[in-house]
Amino acid sequence: MILSSDRKRTSPYELILFFSLVPQMTVAGGKMRQYQVVGRKAATLDQPNPEAYRMILFAPSPVVAKSKFWYYMHQFRKMKKTTGEILDCVELKEKDNKVVKNYGIWLRYDSRSGTHNMYREFRDVTLTGAVSQLYDEMAGRHRTRPRSIQ
């Protein structure tokens, strides 16, 4: 039980006010952000200008975005971090975030019993806010870790 400084019991109203003032923390301590990562295979004598690949990813930090980029590139193309290079990693921001919108998100996640596909809808002012809600809801309702969601 939370007690005030003069050792009296706090009222329910004070508790609600206290918890509403605490900042909302999501997804391992940070809000999900949208990143554009551009990478390619490292240049060699045989291929001096290799093809570049661009991905738009959601991650809490640029380090995690780069890591996800290499994870997906290894799955889609024969490319690893040791044989490639990151050309650019930029956070994408929405221009107009004053209007509440509905977002529908298709996702795939791994659970204890297998892999599942799912469609969820969220209301938020930004796409990154909707994705943060998605990660929070999947952790709460399905006990899914962020690394299990694709």
PDB file of C-alpha atoms in Angstrom:
ATOM      1  CA  MET A   1       0.000   0.000   0.000  1.00  0.00           C
ATOM      2  CA  ILE A   2       1.305   3.454  -0.873  1.00  0.00           C
ATOM      3  CA  LEU A   3       1.407   5.812   2.065  1.00  0.00           C
ATOM      4  CA  SER A   4       1.738   9.568   2.008  1.00  0.00           C
ATOM      5  CA  SER A   5       4.536  11.408   3.764  1.00  0.00           C
ATOM      6  CA  ASP A   6       2.532  11.975   6.975  1.00  0.00           C
ATOM      7  CA  ARG A   7       1.895   8.180   7.353  1.00  0.00           C
ATOM      8  CA  LYS A   8      -1.852   8.369   6.634  1.00  0.00           C
ATOM      9  CA  ARG A   9      -3.606   6.064   4.220  1.00  0.00           C
ATOM     10  CA  THR A  10      -4.032   7.632   0.797  1.00  0.00           C
ATOM     11  CA  SER A  11      -7.475   7.904  -0.735  1.00  0.00           C
ATOM     12  CA  PRO A  12      -8.343   5.995  -3.930  1.00  0.00           C
ATOM     13  CA  TYR A  13      -8.536   9.318  -5.781  1.00  0.00           C
ATOM     14  CA  GLU A  14      -4.920  10.110  -4.828  1.00  0.00           C
ATOM     15  CA  LEU A  15      -3.808   6.665  -6.032  1.00  0.00           C
ATOM     16  CA  ILE A  16      -5.527   7.154  -9.391  1.00  0.00           C
ATOM     17  CA  LEU A  17      -3.955  10.588  -9.716  1.00  0.00           C
ATOM     18  CA  PHE A  18      -0.527   9.169  -8.788  1.00  0.00           C
ATOM     19  CA  PHE A  19      -0.706   6.372 -11.364  1.00  0.00           C
ATOM     20  CA  SER A  20      -1.995   8.697 -14.087  1.00  0.00           C
ATOM     21  CA  LEU A  21       1.041  10.951 -13.591  1.00  0.00           C
ATOM     22  CA  VAL A  22       3.526   8.067 -13.928  1.00  0.00           C
ATOM     23  CA  PRO A  23       4.800   8.001 -17.539  1.00  0.00           C
ATOM     24  CA  GLN A  24       3.630   4.998 -19.555  1.00  0.00           C
ATOM     25  CA  MET A  25       6.549   2.685 -20.273  1.00  0.00           C
ATOM     26  CA  THR A  26       6.185   0.173 -23.107  1.00  0.00           C
ATOM     27  CA  VAL A  27       8.221  -2.503 -24.831  1.00  0.00           C
ATOM     28  CA  ALA A  28      11.298  -3.021 -22.705  1.00  0.00           C
ATOM     29  CA  GLY A  29      11.403   0.508 -21.345  1.00  0.00           C
ATOM     30  CA  GLY A  30      10.712   2.539 -24.489  1.00  0.00           C
ATOM     31  CA  LYS A  31       8.079   3.381 -27.059  1.00  0.00           C
ATOM     32  CA  MET A  32       8.319   1.703 -30.430  1.00  0.00           C
ATOM     33  CA  ARG A  33       9.646   3.950 -33.189  1.00  0.00           C
ATOM     34  CA  GLN A  34       9.669   3.648 -36.953  1.00  0.00           C
ATOM     35  CA  TYR A  35      13.065   3.381 -38.681  1.00  0.00           C
ATOM     36  CA  GLN A  36      14.175   3.204 -42.276  1.00  0.00           C
ATOM     37  CA  VAL A  37      17.328   1.104 -42.616  1.00  0.00           C
ATOM     38  CA  VAL A  38      19.285   0.901 -45.875  1.00  0.00           C
ATOM     39  CA  GLY A  39      22.006  -1.695 -46.305  1.00  0.00           C
ATOM     40  CA  ARG A  40      23.851  -3.725 -48.902  1.00  0.00           C
ATOM     41  CA  LYS A  41      26.535  -6.322 -49.385  1.00  0.00           C
ATOM     42  CA  ALA A  42      30.027  -4.947 -48.911  1.00  0.00           C
ATOM     43  CA  ALA A  43      31.652  -3.823 -52.161  1.00  0.00           C
ATOM     44  CA  THR A  44      34.176  -6.243 -53.669  1.00  0.00           C
ATOM     45  CA  LEU A  45      36.345  -6.257 -56.797  1.00  0.00           C
ATOM     46  CA  ASP A  46      33.790  -8.485 -58.557  1.00  0.00           C
ATOM     47  CA  GLN A  47      30.834  -6.311 -57.500  1.00  0.00           C
ATOM     48  CA  PRO A  48      31.978  -2.699 -56.881  1.00  0.00           C
ATOM     49  CA  ASN A  49      28.421  -1.309 -56.591  1.00  0.00           C
ATOM     50  CA  PRO A  50      26.067  -3.971 -55.108  1.00  0.00           C
ATOM     51  CA  GLU A  51      22.286  -3.572 -54.914  1.00  0.00           C
ATOM     52  CA  ALA A  52      21.012  -1.672 -51.844  1.00  0.00           C
ATOM     53  CA  TYR A  53      18.006  -2.848 -49.812  1.00  0.00           C
ATOM     54  CA  ARG A  54      15.640  -0.623 -47.825  1.00  0.00           C
ATOM     55  CA  MET A  55      13.443  -1.783 -44.938  1.00  0.00           C
ATOM     56  CA  ILE A  56      11.008   0.089 -42.737  1.00  0.00           C
ATOM     57  CA  LEU A  57      11.054  -1.442 -39.258  1.00  0.00           C
ATOM     58  CA  PHE A  58       9.573  -0.805 -35.819  1.00  0.00           C
ATOM     59  CA  ALA A  59      12.050  -0.920 -32.941  1.00  0.00           C
ATOM     60  CA  PRO A  60      12.670   0.877 -29.636  1.00  0.00           C
ATOM     61  CA  SER A  61      16.149   2.086 -30.714  1.00  0.00           C
ATOM     62  CA  PRO A  62      18.318   2.344 -33.849  1.00  0.00           C
ATOM     63  CA  VAL A  63      20.556  -0.464 -32.578  1.00  0.00           C
ATOM     64  CA  VAL A  64      17.612  -2.871 -32.434  1.00  0.00           C
ATOM     65  CA  ALA A  65      16.407  -1.652 -35.870  1.00  0.00           C
ATOM     66  CA  LYS A  66      19.793  -2.495 -37.421  1.00  0.00           C
ATOM     67  CA  SER A  67      19.761  -5.886 -35.727  1.00  0.00           C
ATOM     68  CA  LYS A  68      16.265  -6.632 -37.097  1.00  0.00           C
ATOM     69  CA  PHE A  69      17.446  -5.512 -40.551  1.00  0.00           C
ATOM     70  CA  TRP A  70      20.212  -8.124 -40.542  1.00  0.00           C
ATOM     71  CA  TYR A  71      17.849 -10.766 -39.158  1.00  0.00           C
ATOM     72  CA  TYR A  72      15.393 -10.284 -42.031  1.00  0.00           C
ATOM     73  CA  MET A  73      18.114  -9.868 -44.691  1.00  0.00           C
ATOM     74  CA  HIS A  74      19.586 -13.216 -43.655  1.00  0.00           C
ATOM     75  CA  GLN A  75      16.127 -14.778 -44.102  1.00  0.00           C
ATOM     76  CA  PHE A  76      15.289 -13.128 -47.457  1.00  0.00           C
ATOM     77  CA  ARG A  77      18.693 -12.834 -49.131  1.00  0.00           C
ATOM     78  CA  LYS A  78      22.025 -14.558 -48.685  1.00  0.00           C
ATOM     79  CA  MET A  79      23.486 -11.703 -46.673  1.00  0.00           C
ATOM     80  CA  LYS A  80      24.832 -11.394 -43.143  1.00  0.00           C
ATOM     81  CA  LYS A  81      26.202  -8.566 -41.037  1.00  0.00           C
ATOM     82  CA  THR A  82      29.773  -9.800 -41.586  1.00  0.00           C
ATOM     83  CA  THR A  83      29.393  -9.626 -45.392  1.00  0.00           C
ATOM     84  CA  GLY A  84      27.372  -6.396 -45.545  1.00  0.00           C
ATOM     85  CA  GLU A  85      27.204  -2.800 -44.436  1.00  0.00           C
ATOM     86  CA  ILE A  86      24.547  -0.369 -43.222  1.00  0.00           C
ATOM     87  CA  LEU A  87      24.336   2.726 -45.419  1.00  0.00           C
ATOM     88  CA  ASP A  88      21.693   4.660 -43.502  1.00  0.00           C
ATOM     89  CA  CYS A  89      19.418   4.376 -40.464  1.00  0.00           C
ATOM     90  CA  VAL A  90      16.854   7.164 -40.046  1.00  0.00           C
ATOM     91  CA  GLU A  91      13.903   7.516 -37.687  1.00  0.00           C
ATOM     92  CA  LEU A  92      10.674   8.291 -39.576  1.00  0.00           C
ATOM     93  CA  LYS A  93       8.271  10.769 -37.977  1.00  0.00           C
ATOM     94  CA  GLU A  94       4.655  11.405 -38.906  1.00  0.00           C
ATOM     95  CA  LYS A  95       3.850  14.938 -40.024  1.00  0.00           C
ATOM     96  CA  ASP A  96       0.283  15.337 -38.756  1.00  0.00           C
ATOM     97  CA  ASN A  97      -0.421  13.580 -35.472  1.00  0.00           C
ATOM     98  CA  LYS A  98      -3.370  15.603 -34.183  1.00  0.00           C
ATOM     99  CA  VAL A  99      -6.127  13.359 -35.570  1.00  0.00           C
ATOM    100  CA  VAL A 100      -7.111  10.027 -34.045  1.00  0.00           C
ATOM    101  CA  LYS A 101      -7.053   7.247 -36.652  1.00  0.00           C
ATOM    102  CA  ASN A 102      -7.879   3.535 -36.770  1.00  0.00           C
ATOM    103  CA  TYR A 103      -4.966   1.231 -37.610  1.00  0.00           C
ATOM    104  CA  GLY A 104      -5.316  -2.409 -38.663  1.00  0.00           C
ATOM    105  CA  ILE A 105      -2.194  -4.545 -38.193  1.00  0.00           C
ATOM    106  CA  TRP A 106      -1.586  -8.065 -39.515  1.00  0.00           C
ATOM    107  CA  LEU A 107       0.997  -9.913 -37.446  1.00  0.00           C
ATOM    108  CA  ARG A 108       2.563 -13.308 -36.950  1.00  0.00           C
ATOM    109  CA  TYR A 109       3.795 -14.493 -33.595  1.00  0.00           C
ATOM    110  CA  ASP A 110       5.294 -17.611 -32.072  1.00  0.00           C
ATOM    111  CA  SER A 111       3.608 -19.021 -28.990  1.00  0.00           C
ATOM    112  CA  ARG A 112       4.331 -22.073 -26.866  1.00  0.00           C
ATOM    113  CA  SER A 113       2.063 -24.178 -29.088  1.00  0.00           C
ATOM    114  CA  GLY A 114       3.105 -22.919 -32.528  1.00  0.00           C
ATOM    115  CA  THR A 115       3.008 -20.000 -34.969  1.00  0.00           C
ATOM    116  CA  HIS A 116      -0.185 -17.946 -35.292  1.00  0.00           C
ATOM    117  CA  ASN A 117      -1.413 -15.238 -37.669  1.00  0.00           C
ATOM    118  CA  MET A 118      -3.573 -12.445 -36.255  1.00  0.00           C
ATOM    119  CA  TYR A 119      -5.276  -9.204 -37.237  1.00  0.00           C
ATOM    120  CA  ARG A 120      -5.685  -6.460 -34.614  1.00  0.00           C
ATOM    121  CA  GLU A 121      -7.137  -2.938 -34.775  1.00  0.00           C
ATOM    122  CA  PHE A 122      -6.041   0.000 -32.634  1.00  0.00           C
ATOM    123  CA  ARG A 123      -7.007   3.678 -32.294  1.00  0.00           C
ATOM    124  CA  ASP A 124      -4.158   6.133 -31.895  1.00  0.00           C
ATOM    125  CA  VAL A 125      -2.851   9.430 -33.225  1.00  0.00           C
ATOM    126  CA  THR A 126       0.331   7.867 -34.668  1.00  0.00           C
ATOM    127  CA  LEU A 127       1.283   4.581 -36.264  1.00  0.00           C
ATOM    128  CA  THR A 128       4.098   4.100 -33.753  1.00  0.00           C
ATOM    129  CA  GLY A 129       1.603   4.542 -30.907  1.00  0.00           C
ATOM    130  CA  ALA A 130      -0.607   1.831 -32.432  1.00  0.00           C
ATOM    131  CA  VAL A 131       2.368  -0.527 -32.778  1.00  0.00           C
ATOM    132  CA  SER A 132       3.335   0.159 -29.142  1.00  0.00           C
ATOM    133  CA  GLN A 133      -0.241  -0.709 -28.130  1.00  0.00           C
ATOM    134  CA  LEU A 134       0.071  -3.910 -30.162  1.00  0.00           C
ATOM    135  CA  TYR A 135       3.232  -5.021 -28.342  1.00  0.00           C
ATOM    136  CA  ASP A 136       1.697  -4.150 -24.955  1.00  0.00           C
ATOM    137  CA  GLU A 137      -1.532  -6.012 -25.697  1.00  0.00           C
ATOM    138  CA  MET A 138       0.270  -9.080 -27.037  1.00  0.00           C
ATOM    139  CA  ALA A 139       2.417  -9.169 -23.896  1.00  0.00           C
ATOM    140  CA  GLY A 140      -0.632  -8.815 -21.658  1.00  0.00           C
ATOM    141  CA  ARG A 141      -3.173 -11.081 -23.350  1.00  0.00           C
ATOM    142  CA  HIS A 142      -0.946 -13.716 -24.958  1.00  0.00           C
ATOM    143  CA  ARG A 143       2.290 -13.516 -22.913  1.00  0.00           C
ATOM    144  CA  THR A 144       4.199 -12.935 -26.133  1.00  0.00           C
ATOM    145  CA  ARG A 145       7.720 -11.555 -25.997  1.00  0.00           C
ATOM    146  CA  PRO A 146       8.642  -8.744 -28.425  1.00  0.00           C
ATOM    147  CA  ARG A 147      11.164 -11.007 -30.163  1.00  0.00           C
ATOM    148  CA  SER A 148       8.366 -13.493 -30.995  1.00  0.00           C
ATOM    149  CA  ILE A 149       6.296 -10.942 -32.942  1.00  0.00           C
ATOM    150  CA  GLN A 150       6.990 -10.417 -36.665  1.00  0.00           C
TER     151      GLN A 150
END
